[in-house]
mmCIF file of C-alpha atoms in Angstrom:
data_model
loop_
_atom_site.group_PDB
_atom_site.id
_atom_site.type_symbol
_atom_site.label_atom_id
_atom_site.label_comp_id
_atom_site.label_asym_id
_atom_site.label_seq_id
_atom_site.Cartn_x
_atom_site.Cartn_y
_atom_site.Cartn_z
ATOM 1 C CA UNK H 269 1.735 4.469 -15.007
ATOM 2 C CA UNK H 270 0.079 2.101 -17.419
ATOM 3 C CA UNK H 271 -3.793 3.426 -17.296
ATOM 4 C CA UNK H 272 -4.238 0.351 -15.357
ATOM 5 C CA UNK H 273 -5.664 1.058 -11.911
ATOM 6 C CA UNK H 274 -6.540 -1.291 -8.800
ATOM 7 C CA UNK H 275 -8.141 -0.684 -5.956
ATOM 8 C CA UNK H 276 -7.211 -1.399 -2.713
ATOM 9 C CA UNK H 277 -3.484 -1.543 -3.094
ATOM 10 C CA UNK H 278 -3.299 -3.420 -0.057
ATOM 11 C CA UNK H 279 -5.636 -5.301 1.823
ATOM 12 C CA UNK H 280 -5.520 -6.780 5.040
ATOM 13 C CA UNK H 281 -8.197 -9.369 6.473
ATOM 14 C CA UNK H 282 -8.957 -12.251 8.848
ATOM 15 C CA UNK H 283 -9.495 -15.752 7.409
ATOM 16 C CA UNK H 284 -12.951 -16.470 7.092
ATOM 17 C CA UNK H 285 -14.133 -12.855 5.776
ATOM 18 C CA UNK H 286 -14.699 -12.114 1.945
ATOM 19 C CA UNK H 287 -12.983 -9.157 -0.131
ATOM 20 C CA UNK H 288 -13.402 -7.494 -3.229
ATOM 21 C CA UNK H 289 -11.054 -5.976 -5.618
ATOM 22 C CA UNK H 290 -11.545 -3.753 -8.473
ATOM 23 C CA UNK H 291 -10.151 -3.147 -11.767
ATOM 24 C CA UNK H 292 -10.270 -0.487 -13.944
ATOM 25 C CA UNK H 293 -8.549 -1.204 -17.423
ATOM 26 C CA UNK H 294 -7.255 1.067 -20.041
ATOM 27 C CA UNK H 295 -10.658 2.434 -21.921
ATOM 28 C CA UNK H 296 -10.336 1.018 -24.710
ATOM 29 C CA UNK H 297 -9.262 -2.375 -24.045
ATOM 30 C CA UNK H 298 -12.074 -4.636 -24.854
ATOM 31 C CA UNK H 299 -9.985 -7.331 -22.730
ATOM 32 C CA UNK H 300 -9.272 -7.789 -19.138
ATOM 33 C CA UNK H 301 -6.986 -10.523 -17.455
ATOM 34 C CA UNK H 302 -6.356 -11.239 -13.234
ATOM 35 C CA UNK H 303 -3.522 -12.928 -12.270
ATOM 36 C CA UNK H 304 -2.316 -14.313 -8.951
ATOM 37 C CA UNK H 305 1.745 -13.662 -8.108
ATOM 38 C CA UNK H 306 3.152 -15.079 -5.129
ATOM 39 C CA UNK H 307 6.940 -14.582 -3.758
ATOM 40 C CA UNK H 308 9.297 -15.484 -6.577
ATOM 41 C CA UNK H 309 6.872 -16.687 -8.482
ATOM 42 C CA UNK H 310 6.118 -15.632 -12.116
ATOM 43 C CA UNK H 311 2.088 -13.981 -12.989
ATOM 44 C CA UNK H 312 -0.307 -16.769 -12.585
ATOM 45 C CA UNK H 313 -3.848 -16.893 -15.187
ATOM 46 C CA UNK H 314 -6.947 -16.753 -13.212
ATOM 47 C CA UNK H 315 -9.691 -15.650 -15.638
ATOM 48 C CA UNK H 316 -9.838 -12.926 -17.867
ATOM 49 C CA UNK H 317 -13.056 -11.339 -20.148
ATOM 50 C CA UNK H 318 -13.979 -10.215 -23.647
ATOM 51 C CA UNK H 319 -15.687 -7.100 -23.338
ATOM 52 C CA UNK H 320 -18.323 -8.424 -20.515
ATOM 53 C CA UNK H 321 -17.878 -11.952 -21.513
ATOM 54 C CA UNK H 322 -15.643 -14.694 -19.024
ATOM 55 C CA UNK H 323 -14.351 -16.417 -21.782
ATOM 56 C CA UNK H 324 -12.275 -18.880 -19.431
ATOM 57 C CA UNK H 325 -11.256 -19.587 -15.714
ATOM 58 C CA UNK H 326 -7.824 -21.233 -14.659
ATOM 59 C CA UNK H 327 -8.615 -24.376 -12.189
ATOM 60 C CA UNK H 328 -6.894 -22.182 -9.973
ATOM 61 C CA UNK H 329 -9.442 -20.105 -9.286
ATOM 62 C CA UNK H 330 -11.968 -22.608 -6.644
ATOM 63 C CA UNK H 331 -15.664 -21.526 -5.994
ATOM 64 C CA UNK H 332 -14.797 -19.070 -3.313
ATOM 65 C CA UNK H 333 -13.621 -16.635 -5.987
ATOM 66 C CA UNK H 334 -15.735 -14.946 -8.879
ATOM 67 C CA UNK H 335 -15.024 -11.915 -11.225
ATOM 68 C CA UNK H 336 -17.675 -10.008 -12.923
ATOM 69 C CA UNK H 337 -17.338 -6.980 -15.704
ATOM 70 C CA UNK H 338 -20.740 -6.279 -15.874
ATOM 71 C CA UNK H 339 -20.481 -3.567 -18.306
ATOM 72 C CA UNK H 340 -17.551 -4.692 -19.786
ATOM 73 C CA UNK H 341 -15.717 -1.722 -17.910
ATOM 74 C CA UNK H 342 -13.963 -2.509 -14.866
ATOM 75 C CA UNK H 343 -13.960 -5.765 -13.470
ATOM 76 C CA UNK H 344 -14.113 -6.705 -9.808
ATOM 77 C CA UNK H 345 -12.473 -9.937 -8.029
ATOM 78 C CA UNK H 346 -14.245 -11.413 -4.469
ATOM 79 C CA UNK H 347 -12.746 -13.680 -2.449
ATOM 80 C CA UNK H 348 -15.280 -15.358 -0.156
ATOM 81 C CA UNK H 349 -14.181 -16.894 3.071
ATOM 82 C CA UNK H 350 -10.400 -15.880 2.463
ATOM 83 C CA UNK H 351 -7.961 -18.840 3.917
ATOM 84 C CA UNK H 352 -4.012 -17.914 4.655
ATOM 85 C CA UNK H 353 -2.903 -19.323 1.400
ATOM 86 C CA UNK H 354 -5.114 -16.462 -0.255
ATOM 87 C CA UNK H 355 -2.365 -14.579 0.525
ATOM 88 C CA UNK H 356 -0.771 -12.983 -2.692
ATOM 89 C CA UNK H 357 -0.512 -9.909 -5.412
ATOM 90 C CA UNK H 358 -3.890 -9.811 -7.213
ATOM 91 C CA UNK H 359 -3.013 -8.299 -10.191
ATOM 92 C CA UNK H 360 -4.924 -7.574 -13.492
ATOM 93 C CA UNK H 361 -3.896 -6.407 -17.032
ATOM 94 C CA UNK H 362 -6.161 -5.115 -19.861
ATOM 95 C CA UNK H 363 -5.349 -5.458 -23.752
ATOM 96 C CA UNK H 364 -6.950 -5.134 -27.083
ATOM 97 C CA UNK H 365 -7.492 -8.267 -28.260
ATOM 98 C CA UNK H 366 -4.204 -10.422 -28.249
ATOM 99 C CA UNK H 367 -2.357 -7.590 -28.140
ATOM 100 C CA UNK H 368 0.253 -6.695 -25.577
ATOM 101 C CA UNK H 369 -1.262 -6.890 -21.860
ATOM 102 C CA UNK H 370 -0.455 -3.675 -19.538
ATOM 103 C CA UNK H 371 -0.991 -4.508 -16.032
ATOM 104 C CA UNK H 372 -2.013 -2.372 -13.260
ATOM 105 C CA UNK H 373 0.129 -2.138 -9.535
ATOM 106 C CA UNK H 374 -1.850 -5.015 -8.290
ATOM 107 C CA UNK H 375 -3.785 -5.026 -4.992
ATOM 108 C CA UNK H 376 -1.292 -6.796 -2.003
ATOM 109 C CA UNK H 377 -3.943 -9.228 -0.500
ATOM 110 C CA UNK H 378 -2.786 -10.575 3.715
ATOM 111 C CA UNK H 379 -4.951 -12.850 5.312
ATOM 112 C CA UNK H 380 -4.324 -13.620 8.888
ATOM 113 C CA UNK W 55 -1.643 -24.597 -19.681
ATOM 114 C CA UNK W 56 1.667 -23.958 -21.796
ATOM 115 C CA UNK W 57 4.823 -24.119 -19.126
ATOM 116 C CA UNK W 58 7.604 -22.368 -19.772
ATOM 117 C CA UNK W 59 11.163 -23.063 -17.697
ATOM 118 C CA UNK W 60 13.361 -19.533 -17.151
ATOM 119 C CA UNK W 61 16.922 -20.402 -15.634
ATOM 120 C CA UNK W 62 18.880 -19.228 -13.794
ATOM 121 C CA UNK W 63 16.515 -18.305 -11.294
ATOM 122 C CA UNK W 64 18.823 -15.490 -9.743
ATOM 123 C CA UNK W 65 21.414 -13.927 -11.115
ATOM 124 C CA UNK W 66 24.128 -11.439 -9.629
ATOM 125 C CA UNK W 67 26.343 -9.335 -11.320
ATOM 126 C CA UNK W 68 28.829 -6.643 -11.449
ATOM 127 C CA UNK W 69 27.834 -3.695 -12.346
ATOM 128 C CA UNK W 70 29.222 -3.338 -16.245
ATOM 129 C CA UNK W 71 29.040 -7.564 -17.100
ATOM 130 C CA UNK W 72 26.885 -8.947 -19.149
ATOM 131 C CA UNK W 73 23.618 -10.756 -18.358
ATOM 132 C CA UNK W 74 21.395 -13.909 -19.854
ATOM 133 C CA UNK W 75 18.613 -15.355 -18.778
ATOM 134 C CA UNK W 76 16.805 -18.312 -21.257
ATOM 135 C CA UNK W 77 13.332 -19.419 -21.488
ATOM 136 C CA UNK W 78 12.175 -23.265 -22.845
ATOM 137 C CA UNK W 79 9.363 -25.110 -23.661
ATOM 138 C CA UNK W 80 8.856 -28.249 -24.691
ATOM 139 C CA UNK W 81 6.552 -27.420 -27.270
ATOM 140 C CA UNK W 82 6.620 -24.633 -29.996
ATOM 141 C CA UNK W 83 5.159 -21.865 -29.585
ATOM 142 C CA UNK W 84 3.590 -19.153 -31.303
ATOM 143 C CA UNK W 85 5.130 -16.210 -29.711
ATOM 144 C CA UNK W 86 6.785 -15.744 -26.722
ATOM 145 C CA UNK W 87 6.733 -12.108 -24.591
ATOM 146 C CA UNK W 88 9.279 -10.921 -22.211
ATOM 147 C CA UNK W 89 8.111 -8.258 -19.278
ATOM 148 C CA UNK W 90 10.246 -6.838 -16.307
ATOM 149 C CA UNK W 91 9.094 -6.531 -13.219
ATOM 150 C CA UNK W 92 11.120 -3.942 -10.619
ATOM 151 C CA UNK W 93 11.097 -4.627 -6.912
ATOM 152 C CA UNK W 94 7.749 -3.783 -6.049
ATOM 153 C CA UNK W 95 6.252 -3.342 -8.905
ATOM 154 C CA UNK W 96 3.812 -4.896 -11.897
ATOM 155 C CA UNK W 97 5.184 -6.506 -14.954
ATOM 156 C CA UNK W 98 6.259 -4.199 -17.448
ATOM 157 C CA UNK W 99 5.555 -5.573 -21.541
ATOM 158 C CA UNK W 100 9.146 -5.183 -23.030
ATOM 159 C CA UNK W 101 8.773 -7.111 -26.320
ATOM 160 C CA UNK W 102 6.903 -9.864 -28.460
ATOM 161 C CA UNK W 103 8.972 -12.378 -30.285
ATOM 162 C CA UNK W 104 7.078 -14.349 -33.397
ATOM 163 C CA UNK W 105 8.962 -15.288 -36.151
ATOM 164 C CA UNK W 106 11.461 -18.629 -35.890
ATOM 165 C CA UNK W 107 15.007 -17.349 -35.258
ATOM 166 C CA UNK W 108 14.012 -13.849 -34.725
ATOM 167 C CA UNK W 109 16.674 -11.516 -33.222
ATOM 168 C CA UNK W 110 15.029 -8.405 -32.026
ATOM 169 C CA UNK W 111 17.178 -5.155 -29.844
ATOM 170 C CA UNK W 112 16.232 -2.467 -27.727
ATOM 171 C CA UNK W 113 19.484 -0.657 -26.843
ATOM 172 C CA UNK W 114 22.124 -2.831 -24.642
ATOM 173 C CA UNK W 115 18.781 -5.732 -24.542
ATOM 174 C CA UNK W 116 18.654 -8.499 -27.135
ATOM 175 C CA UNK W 117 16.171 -10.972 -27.057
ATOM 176 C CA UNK W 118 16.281 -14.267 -29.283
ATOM 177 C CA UNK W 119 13.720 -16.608 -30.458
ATOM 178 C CA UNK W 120 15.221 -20.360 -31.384
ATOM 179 C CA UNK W 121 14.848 -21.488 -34.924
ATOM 180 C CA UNK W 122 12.718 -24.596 -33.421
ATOM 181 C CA UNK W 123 10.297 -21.459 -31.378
ATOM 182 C CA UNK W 124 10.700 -23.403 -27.937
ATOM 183 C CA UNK W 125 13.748 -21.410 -26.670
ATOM 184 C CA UNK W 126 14.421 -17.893 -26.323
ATOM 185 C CA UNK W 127 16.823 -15.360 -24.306
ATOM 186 C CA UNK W 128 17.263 -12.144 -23.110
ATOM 187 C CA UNK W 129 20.573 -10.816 -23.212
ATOM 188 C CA UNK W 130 22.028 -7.621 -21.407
ATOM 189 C CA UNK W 131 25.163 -6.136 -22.328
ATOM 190 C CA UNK W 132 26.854 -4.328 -19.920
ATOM 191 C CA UNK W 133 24.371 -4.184 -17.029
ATOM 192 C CA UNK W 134 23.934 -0.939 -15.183
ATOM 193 C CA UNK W 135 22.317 -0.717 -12.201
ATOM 194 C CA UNK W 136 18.963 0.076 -13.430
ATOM 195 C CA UNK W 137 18.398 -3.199 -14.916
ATOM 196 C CA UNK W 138 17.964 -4.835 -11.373
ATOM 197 C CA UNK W 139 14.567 -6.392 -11.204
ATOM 198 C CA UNK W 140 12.917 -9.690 -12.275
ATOM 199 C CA UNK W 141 12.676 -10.855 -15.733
ATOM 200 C CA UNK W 142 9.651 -13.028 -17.107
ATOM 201 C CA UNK W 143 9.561 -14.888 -20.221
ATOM 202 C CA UNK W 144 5.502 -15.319 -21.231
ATOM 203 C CA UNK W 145 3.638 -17.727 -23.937
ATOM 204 C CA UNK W 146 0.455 -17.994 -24.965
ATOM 205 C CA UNK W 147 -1.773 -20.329 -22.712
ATOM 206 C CA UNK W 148 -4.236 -23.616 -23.563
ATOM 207 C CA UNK W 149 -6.474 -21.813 -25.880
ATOM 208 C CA UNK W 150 -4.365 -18.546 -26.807
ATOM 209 C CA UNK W 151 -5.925 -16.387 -25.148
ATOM 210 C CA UNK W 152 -4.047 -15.489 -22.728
ATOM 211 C CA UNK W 153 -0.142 -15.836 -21.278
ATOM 212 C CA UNK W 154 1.539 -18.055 -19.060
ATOM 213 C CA UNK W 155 4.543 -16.613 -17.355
ATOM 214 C CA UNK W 156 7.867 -18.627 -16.600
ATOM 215 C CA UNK W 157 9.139 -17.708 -12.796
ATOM 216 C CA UNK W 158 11.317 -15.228 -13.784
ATOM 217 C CA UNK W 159 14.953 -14.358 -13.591
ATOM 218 C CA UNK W 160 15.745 -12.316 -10.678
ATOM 219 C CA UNK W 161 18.929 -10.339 -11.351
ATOM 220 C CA UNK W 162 20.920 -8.315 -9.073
ATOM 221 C CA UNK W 163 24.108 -5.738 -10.122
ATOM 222 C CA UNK W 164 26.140 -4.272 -7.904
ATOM 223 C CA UNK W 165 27.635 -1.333 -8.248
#
């Protein structure tokens, strides 16, 4: 257990509805990273923050997703209007700043 | 965003042989990081490589950074069963500020 925790660890929805997920880093990271992993893929960047700050989004991540760390605490993830290639590990790491990233068990997004 | 190439992309051993997976980039880098991942599980941090030519070990795992810093390698000696999972080489993305992960070695041991 890294300190890292996500909630839902799985999440199961129909195409067309929106989901959150939240984040809750180590305390005293001031920096929080998602990723996207897919089947035999490696971690992909989405976004991450400085303290409450998103300092930088991957093209990746379209308009139907946002993150917010609004007090520069945990950080939530929405998917609006989820499509079937949505479909992934959601998965977000926390580290002091450039300093080795500890990830948390990921939330297991299906769309159907 | 910095790419990074991992072959092989599986791997499958005998229990007790040796194991090496290699990471490359076509441009230098500034560090690289290698995590494991089990079945199932998150990435797990294993170790930061900076300097050129840098040969670090953590008991039967070595791990290599080229002199030119756009190559490393993960070595296992002797691989036991507990080493099964996927291995990810990471460098540091666009602006630094965060890592971009290779797509991982998956390796397999049998007993």
């Amino acid at each position: 257990d890294t300190g890292v925790s996500q909630d839902p660890r799985h999440k199961i929805t129909k195409r067309g509805q929106n989901v959150t997920f939240r984040c809750d880093p180590i305390s005293e990271h001031n920096r929080l990273y998602w990723y996207r992993q897919t089947l035999g893929q490696g971690p992909e960047f989405l976004t991450y923050f400085q303290n409450e700050a998103q300092l930088e989004k991957s093209r990746l991540l379209s308009d139907r997703f946002s993150a917010e760390r609004p007090k520069g605490s945990f950080s939530t993830l929405e998917i609006q209007r989820t499509e079937q290639g949505d479909s992934a590990m959601y998965l977000c790491a926390s580290s002091l700043v450039k300093d080795t990233q500890y990830f948390g068990p990921g939330t297991r997004l299906t769309v159907l | 965003g910095q790419q990074v190439m991992q072959i092989p992309q599986y791997q499958h051993v005998q229990e007790g042989e040796d194991f090496t997976t290699y990471c490359n980039s076509s441009t230098t880098l500034s560090n690289i990081q290698w995590y494991k991942q089990r079945p199932g599980g998150h990435p797990v941090f294993l170790i930061q490589l900076v300097k050129s030519g840098e040969v670090k070990k953590q008991k039967r795992l070595t791990f290599q950074f080229g002199e030119a810093k756009k190559n490393s390698s993960l070595h296992i000696t002797a691989t036991q069963t507990t080493d099964v999972g996927t291995y990810f080489c990471a460098a540091p993305g666009r602006n630094n500020n965060d890592m971009r992960f290779g797509a991982g070695t998956r390796l397999t041991v049998k007993p």
